[in-house]
One Martini backbone bead per residue (centre of mass of N, CA, C, O) as a GRO file, in nm:
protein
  284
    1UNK     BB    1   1.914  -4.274   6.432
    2UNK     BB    2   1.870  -3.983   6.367
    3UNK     BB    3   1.689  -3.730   6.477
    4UNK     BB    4   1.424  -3.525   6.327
    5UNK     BB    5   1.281  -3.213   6.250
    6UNK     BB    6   0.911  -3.190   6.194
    7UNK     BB    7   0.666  -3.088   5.965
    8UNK     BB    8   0.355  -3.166   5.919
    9UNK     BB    9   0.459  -3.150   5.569
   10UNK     BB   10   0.722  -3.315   5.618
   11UNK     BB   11   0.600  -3.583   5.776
   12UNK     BB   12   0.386  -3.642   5.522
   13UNK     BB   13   0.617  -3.663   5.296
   14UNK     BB   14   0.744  -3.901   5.403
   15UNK     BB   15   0.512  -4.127   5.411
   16UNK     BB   16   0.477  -4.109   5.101
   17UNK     BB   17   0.785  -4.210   5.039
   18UNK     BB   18   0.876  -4.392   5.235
   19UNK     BB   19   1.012  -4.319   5.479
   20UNK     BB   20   1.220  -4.378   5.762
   21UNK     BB   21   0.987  -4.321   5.992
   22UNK     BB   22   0.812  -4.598   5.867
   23UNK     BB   23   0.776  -4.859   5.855
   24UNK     BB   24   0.653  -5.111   5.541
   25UNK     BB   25   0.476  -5.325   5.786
   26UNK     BB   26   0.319  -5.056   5.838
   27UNK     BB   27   0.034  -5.004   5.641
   28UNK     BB   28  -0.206  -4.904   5.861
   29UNK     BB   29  -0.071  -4.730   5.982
   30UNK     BB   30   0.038  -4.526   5.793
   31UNK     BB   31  -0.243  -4.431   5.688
   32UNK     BB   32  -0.359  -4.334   5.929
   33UNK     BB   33  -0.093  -4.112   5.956
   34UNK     BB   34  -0.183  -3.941   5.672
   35UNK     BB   35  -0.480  -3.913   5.758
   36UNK     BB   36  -0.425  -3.697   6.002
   37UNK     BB   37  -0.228  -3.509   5.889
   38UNK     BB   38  -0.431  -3.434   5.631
   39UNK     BB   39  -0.651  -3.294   5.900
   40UNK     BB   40  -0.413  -3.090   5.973
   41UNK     BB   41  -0.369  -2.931   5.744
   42UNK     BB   42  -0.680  -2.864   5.615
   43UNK     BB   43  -0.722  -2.711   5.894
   44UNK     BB   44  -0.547  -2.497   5.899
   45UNK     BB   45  -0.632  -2.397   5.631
   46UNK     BB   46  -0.877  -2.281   5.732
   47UNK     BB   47  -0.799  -2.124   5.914
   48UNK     BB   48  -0.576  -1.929   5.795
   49UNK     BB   49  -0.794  -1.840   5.629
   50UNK     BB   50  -1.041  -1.701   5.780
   51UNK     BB   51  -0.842  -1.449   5.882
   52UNK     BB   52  -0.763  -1.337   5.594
   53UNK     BB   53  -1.026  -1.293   5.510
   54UNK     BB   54  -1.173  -1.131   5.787
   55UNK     BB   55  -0.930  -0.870   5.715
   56UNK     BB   56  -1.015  -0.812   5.442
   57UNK     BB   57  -1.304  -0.756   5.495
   58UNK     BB   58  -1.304  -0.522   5.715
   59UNK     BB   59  -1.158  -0.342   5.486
   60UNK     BB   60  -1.392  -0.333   5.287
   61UNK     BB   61  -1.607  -0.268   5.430
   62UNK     BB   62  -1.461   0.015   5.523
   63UNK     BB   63  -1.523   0.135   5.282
   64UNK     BB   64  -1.594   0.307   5.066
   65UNK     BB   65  -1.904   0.179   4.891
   66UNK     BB   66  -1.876  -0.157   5.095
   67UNK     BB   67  -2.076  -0.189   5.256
   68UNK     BB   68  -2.234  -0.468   5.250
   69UNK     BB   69  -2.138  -0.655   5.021
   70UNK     BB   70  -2.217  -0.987   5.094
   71UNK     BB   71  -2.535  -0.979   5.215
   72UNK     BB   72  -2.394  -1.175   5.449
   73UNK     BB   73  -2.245  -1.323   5.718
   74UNK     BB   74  -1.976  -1.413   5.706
   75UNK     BB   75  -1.951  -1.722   5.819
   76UNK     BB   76  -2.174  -1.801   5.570
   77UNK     BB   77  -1.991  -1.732   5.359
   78UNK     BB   78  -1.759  -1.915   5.443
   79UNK     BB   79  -1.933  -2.184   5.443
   80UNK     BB   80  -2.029  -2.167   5.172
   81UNK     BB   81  -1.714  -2.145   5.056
   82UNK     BB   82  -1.637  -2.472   5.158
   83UNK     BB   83  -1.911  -2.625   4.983
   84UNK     BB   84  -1.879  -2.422   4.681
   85UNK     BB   85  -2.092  -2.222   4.766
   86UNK     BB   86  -2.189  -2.010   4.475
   87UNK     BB   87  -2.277  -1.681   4.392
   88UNK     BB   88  -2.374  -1.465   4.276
   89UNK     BB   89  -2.278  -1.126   4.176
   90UNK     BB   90  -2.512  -0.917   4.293
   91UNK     BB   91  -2.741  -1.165   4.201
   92UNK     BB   92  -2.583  -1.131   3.897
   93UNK     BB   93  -2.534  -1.368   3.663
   94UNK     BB   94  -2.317  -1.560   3.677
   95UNK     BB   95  -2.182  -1.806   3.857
   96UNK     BB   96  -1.850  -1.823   4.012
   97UNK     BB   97  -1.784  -2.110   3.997
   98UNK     BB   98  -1.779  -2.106   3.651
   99UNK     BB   99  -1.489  -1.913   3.689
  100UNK     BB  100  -1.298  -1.934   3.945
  101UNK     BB  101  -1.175  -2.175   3.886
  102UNK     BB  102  -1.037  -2.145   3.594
  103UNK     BB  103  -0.847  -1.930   3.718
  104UNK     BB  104  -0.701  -2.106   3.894
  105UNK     BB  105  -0.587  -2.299   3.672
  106UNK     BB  106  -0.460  -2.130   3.512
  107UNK     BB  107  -0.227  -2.005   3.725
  108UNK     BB  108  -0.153  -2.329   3.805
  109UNK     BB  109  -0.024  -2.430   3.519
  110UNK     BB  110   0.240  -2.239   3.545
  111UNK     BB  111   0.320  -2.301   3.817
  112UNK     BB  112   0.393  -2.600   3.749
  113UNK     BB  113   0.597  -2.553   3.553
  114UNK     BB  114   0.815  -2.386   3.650
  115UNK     BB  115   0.894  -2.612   3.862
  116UNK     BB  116   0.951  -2.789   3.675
  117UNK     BB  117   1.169  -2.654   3.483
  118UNK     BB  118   1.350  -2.548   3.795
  119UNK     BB  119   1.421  -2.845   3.857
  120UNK     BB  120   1.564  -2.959   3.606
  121UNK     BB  121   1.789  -2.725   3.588
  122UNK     BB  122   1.897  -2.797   3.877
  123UNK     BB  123   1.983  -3.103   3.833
  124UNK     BB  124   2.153  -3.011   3.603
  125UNK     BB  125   2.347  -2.863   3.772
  126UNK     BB  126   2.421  -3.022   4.001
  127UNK     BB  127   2.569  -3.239   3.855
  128UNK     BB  128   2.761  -2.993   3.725
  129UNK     BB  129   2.913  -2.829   3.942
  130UNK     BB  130   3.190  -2.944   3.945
  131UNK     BB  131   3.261  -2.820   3.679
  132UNK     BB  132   3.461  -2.533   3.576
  133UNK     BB  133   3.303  -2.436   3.328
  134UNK     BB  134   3.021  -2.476   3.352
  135UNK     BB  135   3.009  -2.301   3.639
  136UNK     BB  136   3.096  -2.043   3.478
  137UNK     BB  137   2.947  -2.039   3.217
  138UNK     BB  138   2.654  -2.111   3.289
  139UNK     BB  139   2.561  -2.132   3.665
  140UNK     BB  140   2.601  -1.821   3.719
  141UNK     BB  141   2.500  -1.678   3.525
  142UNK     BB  142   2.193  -1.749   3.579
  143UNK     BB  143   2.205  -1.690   3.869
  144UNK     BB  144   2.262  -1.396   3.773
  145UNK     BB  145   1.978  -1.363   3.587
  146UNK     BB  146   1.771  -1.426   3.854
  147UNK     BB  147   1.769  -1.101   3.982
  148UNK     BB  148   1.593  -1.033   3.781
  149UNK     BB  149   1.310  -0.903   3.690
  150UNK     BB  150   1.056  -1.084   3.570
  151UNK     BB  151   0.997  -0.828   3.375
  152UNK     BB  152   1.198  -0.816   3.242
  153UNK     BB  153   1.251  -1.090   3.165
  154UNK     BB  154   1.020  -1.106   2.980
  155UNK     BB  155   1.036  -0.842   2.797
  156UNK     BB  156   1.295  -0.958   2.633
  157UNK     BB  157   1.188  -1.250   2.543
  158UNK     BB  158   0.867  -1.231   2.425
  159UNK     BB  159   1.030  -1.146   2.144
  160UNK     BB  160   1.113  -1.443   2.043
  161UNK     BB  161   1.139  -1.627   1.803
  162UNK     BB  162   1.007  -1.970   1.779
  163UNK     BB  163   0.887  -1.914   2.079
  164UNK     BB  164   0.653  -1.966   2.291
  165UNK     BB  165   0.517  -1.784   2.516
  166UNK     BB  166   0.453  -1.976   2.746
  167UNK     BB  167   0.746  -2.043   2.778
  168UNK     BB  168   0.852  -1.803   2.871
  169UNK     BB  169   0.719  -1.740   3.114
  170UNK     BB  170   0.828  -1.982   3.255
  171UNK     BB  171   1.083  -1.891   3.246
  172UNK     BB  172   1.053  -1.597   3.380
  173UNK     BB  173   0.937  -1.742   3.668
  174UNK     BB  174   1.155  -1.917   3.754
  175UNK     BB  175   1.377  -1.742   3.732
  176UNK     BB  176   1.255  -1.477   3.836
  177UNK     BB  177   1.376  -1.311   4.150
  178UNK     BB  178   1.541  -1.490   4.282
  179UNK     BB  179   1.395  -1.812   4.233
  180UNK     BB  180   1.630  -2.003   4.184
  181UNK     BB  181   1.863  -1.919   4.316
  182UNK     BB  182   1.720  -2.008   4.568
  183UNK     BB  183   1.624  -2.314   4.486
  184UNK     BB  184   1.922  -2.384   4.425
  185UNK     BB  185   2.052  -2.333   4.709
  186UNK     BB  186   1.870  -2.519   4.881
  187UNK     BB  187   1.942  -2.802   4.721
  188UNK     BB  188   2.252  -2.762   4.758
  189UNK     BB  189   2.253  -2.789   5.054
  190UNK     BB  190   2.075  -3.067   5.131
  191UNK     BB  191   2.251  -3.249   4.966
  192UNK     BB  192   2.484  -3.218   5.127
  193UNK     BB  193   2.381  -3.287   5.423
  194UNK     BB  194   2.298  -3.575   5.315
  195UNK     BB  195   2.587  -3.650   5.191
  196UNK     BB  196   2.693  -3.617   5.552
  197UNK     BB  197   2.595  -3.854   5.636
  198UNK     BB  198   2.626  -4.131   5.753
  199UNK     BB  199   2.502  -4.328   5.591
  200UNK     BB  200   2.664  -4.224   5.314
  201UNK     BB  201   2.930  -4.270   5.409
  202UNK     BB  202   2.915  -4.526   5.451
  203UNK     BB  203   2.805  -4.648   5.160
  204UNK     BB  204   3.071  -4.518   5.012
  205UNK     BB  205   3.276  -4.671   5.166
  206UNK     BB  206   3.104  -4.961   5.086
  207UNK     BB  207   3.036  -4.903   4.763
  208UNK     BB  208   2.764  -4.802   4.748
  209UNK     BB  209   2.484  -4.608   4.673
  210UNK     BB  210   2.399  -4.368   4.771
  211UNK     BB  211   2.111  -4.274   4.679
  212UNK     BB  212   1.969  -4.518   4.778
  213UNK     BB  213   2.016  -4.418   5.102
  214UNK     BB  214   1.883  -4.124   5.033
  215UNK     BB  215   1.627  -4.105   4.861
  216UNK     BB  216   1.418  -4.045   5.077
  217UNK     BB  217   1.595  -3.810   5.223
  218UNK     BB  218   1.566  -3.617   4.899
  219UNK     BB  219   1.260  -3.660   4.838
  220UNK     BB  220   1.131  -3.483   5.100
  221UNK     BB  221   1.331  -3.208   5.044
  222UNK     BB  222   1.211  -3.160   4.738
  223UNK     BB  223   0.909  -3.117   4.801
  224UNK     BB  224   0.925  -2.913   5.038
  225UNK     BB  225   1.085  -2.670   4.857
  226UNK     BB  226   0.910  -2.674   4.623
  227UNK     BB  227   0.618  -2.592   4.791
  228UNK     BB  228   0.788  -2.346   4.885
  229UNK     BB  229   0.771  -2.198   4.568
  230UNK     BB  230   0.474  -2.122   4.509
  231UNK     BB  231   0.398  -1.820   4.637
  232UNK     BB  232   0.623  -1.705   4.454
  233UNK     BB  233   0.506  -1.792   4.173
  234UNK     BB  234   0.195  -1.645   4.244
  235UNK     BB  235   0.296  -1.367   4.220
  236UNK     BB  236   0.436  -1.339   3.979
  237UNK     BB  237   0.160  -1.428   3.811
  238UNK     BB  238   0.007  -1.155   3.901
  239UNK     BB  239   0.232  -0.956   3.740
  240UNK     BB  240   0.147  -1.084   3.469
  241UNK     BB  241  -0.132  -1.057   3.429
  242UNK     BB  242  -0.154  -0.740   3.467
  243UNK     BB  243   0.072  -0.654   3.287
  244UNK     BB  244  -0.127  -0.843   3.020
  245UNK     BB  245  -0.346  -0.662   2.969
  246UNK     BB  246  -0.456  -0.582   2.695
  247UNK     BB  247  -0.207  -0.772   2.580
  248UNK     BB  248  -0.043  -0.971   2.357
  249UNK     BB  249  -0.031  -1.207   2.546
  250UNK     BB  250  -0.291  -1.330   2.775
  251UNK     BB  251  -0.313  -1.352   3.120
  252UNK     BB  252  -0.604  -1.489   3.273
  253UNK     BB  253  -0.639  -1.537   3.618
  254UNK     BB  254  -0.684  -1.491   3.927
  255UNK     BB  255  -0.519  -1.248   3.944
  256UNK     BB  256  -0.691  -1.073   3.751
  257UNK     BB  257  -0.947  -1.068   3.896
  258UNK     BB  258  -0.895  -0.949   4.143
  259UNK     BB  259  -0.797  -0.688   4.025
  260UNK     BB  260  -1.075  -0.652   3.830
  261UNK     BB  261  -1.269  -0.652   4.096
  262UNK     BB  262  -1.165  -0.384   4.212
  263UNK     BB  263  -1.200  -0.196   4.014
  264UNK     BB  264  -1.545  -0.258   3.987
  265UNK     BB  265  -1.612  -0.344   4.279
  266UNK     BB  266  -1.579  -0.667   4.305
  267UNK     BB  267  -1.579  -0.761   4.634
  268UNK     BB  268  -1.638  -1.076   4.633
  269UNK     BB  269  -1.492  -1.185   4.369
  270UNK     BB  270  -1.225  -1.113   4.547
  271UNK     BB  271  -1.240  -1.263   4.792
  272UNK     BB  272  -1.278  -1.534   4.691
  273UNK     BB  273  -1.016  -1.551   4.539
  274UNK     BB  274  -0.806  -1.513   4.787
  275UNK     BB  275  -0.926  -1.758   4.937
  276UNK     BB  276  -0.879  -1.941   4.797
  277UNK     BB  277  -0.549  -1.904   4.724
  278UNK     BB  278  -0.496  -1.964   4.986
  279UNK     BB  279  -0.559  -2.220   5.046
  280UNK     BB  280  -0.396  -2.391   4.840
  281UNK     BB  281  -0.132  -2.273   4.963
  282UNK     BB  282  -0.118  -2.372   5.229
  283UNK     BB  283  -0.214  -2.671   5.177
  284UNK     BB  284   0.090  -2.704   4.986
   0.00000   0.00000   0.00000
């Protein structure tokens, strides 16, 4: 079989959907390798927040008036969130821990559910994309109205009667500024390209279920595309939360904290909420 060639989190992908890179007959081999990959991913998400915290660290400090603004060595300021251990803001109010998860999951669960909106609509245009009729008249316009920009998207339809805020916010996010089709261009291409390898030709040719032998990197190329579509949907949910700040609905998540603590100065909890969501989305 043709041997492709993976990153380290497609081919941890791979092995968790039980790919066909690792027999199923090697049970402690595969967990080994899956835990090894996942201790490569984790690393290297550790240094790359790092260096991301560390440049954007020395740009605060040397602004006017941010001089020592975390009254403690960066090194152990790092080791101390990577540790979970987060200190109250300029020593005095609530701990950051008390509210930054509940940020970060809250921008996190629009996230995913875009994702999930985004993923359903592909599936059923892949689907039906061969019909000329749907494909005209359906999955072009909405490919083409893809293109505009979530916020003027967001704006249009946010004030749809009978339909949750939320749900549109989802509509929104998942769709506009390019982002679906974008993620429906690459589905359907990669869908065509396994569509086109031999083991397929072969099944199709033998009477078999095509999907049944393409399932495995089908859906390994399915999660990679998707986890990579996750930080352009973090940006997207950055300027909708800044965009509805004091008018409602208002969604306040990790987005708006970054915002909000920039403008009254409070820029630990401006860099703690930055590194997190770089370490997550890193690491997914």
């Amino acid at each position: 079989m043709q041997r492709i060639k993976l990153t380290a989190k497609h081919f941890l992908v791979c092995l968790i959907l039980g790919g066909l890179l690792v027999s199923n007959n090697f049970t402690l081999n595969k967990f080994i390798v899956i835990l090894k990959l996942f201790f490569d991913v984790f690393i290297k998400s550790i240094i790359i927040t790092f260096f991301i915290s560390f440049i954007l660290f020395i740009l605060i400090d040397y602004s006017p008036g941010a001089t020592g603004f975390l009254k403690q060595p960066f090194l152990h300021w790092y080791a101390k969130m990577l540790m979970f251990d987060l200190d109250s803001a300029k020593n005095y109010g609530p701990p950051i821990a008390s509210y930054i998860y509940s940020d970060l999951w809250f921008s996190f669960k629009y996230i995913f559910l875009s994702v999930i909106f985004a993923l359903t609509i592909a599936i059923i245009f892949l689907y039906y994309r061969k019909s000329v009729l749907i494909n005209n008249c359906l999955i072009q316009p909405v490919l083409s109205f893809s293109f505009i920009h979530l916020i003027f998207i967001y704006l249009l339809i946010k004030e749809l009667p009978y339909i949750h805020s939320d749900f549109l916010l989802i509509i929104a996010l998942s769709i506009g500024s390019g982002v679906f089709y974008d993620y429906y261009s690459l589905l359907a291409k990669e869908h065509e390209n396994i569509m086109n390898k031999d083991y397929s030709l072969f099944a199709a040719y033998s009477g078999y279920n095509v999907y049944k032998f393409a399932r495995k990197d089908l859906l390994s190329n399915l999660a990679v595309i998707t986890l990579s579509r996750l930080p352009i949907l973090f940006s997207g949910m950055i300027i909708v939360e800044v965009l509805t700040r004091g008018i409602e609905p208002r969604y306040e998540g990790i987005g708006f904290r970054i915002w909000d603590s920039l403008k009254y100065n409070n820029f630990e909890i401006s860099l703690i909420a930055t590194a997190l969501s770089i370490f997550v989305l890193t690491f997914i």
